[in-house]
Short mmCIF file of C-alpha atoms in Angstrom, two decimals:
data_model
loop_
_atom_site.label_atom_id
_atom_site.label_comp_id
_atom_site.label_asym_id
_atom_site.label_seq_id
_atom_site.Cartn_x
_atom_site.Cartn_y
_atom_site.Cartn_z
CA MET A 245 78.01 48.03 64.29
CA ALA A 246 77.54 44.80 62.29
CA ASP A 247 80.19 43.14 64.46
CA ASP A 248 77.96 43.85 67.47
CA LEU A 249 74.94 42.01 66.03
CA THR A 250 74.27 38.29 65.60
CA LEU A 251 71.24 36.92 63.74
CA THR A 252 69.59 33.71 64.95
CA ARG A 253 66.99 31.72 63.01
CA THR A 254 64.85 29.02 64.65
CA PRO A 255 62.75 26.39 62.83
CA THR A 256 59.52 27.76 64.33
CA ALA A 257 58.45 31.21 65.49
CA GLN A 258 59.39 31.85 69.12
CA PRO A 259 57.97 34.51 71.46
CA PHE A 260 60.45 37.11 72.74
CA HIS A 261 60.64 40.69 73.97
CA CYS A 262 62.55 43.19 71.83
CA GLU A 263 64.71 45.21 74.21
CA ARG A 264 65.10 48.05 71.70
CA CYS A 265 61.49 48.83 70.65
CA ASN A 266 60.14 47.39 73.92
CA LYS A 267 57.51 45.19 72.23
CA ASP A 268 56.56 41.55 72.67
CA LYS A 269 57.10 39.72 69.38
CA LYS A 270 56.98 36.25 67.85
CA ALA A 271 59.37 35.40 65.02
CA LYS A 272 61.74 32.82 63.59
CA LEU A 273 64.46 35.45 63.11
CA THR A 274 65.89 37.46 66.00
CA ALA A 275 69.11 39.33 66.60
CA GLN A 276 71.40 39.46 69.60
CA TRP A 277 72.76 42.96 70.14
CA HIS A 278 76.07 43.05 72.01
CA ARG A 279 75.86 46.56 73.42
CA ASP A 280 78.73 48.82 74.45
CA ASP A 281 77.69 48.49 78.11
CA GLY A 282 78.59 44.78 77.98
CA GLN A 283 75.02 43.47 77.91
CA THR A 284 73.67 41.21 75.18
CA VAL A 285 69.96 41.67 74.48
CA THR A 286 67.49 40.20 71.98
CA ILE A 287 66.03 42.56 69.40
CA CYS A 288 63.61 42.14 66.50
CA ASN A 289 64.54 42.03 62.83
CA GLY A 290 63.12 45.54 62.31
CA CYS A 291 65.38 47.04 64.96
CA TYR A 292 68.29 45.03 63.55
CA GLY A 293 67.72 46.68 60.15
CA GLU A 294 67.51 50.14 61.73
CA LEU A 295 70.82 49.63 63.53
CA LEU A 296 72.53 48.47 60.33
CA ALA A 297 71.16 51.46 58.40
CA ALA A 298 72.19 54.00 61.07
CA PRO A 299 75.17 56.22 60.20
CA HIS A 300 78.39 55.00 61.78
CA GLY A 301 80.65 57.47 63.44
#
């Protein structure tokens, strides 16, 4: 799973929409999730942590 995630940090907080929890956010740190369906979506740091903590199978 970690290979499917990329963290990005910007100098200032930027608005974005987390495609996993479906919330509008503003943060310096975001993650790009390269999903199995071939799409890459932006997710928040909280969802990033949940994906890393999820059991891998």
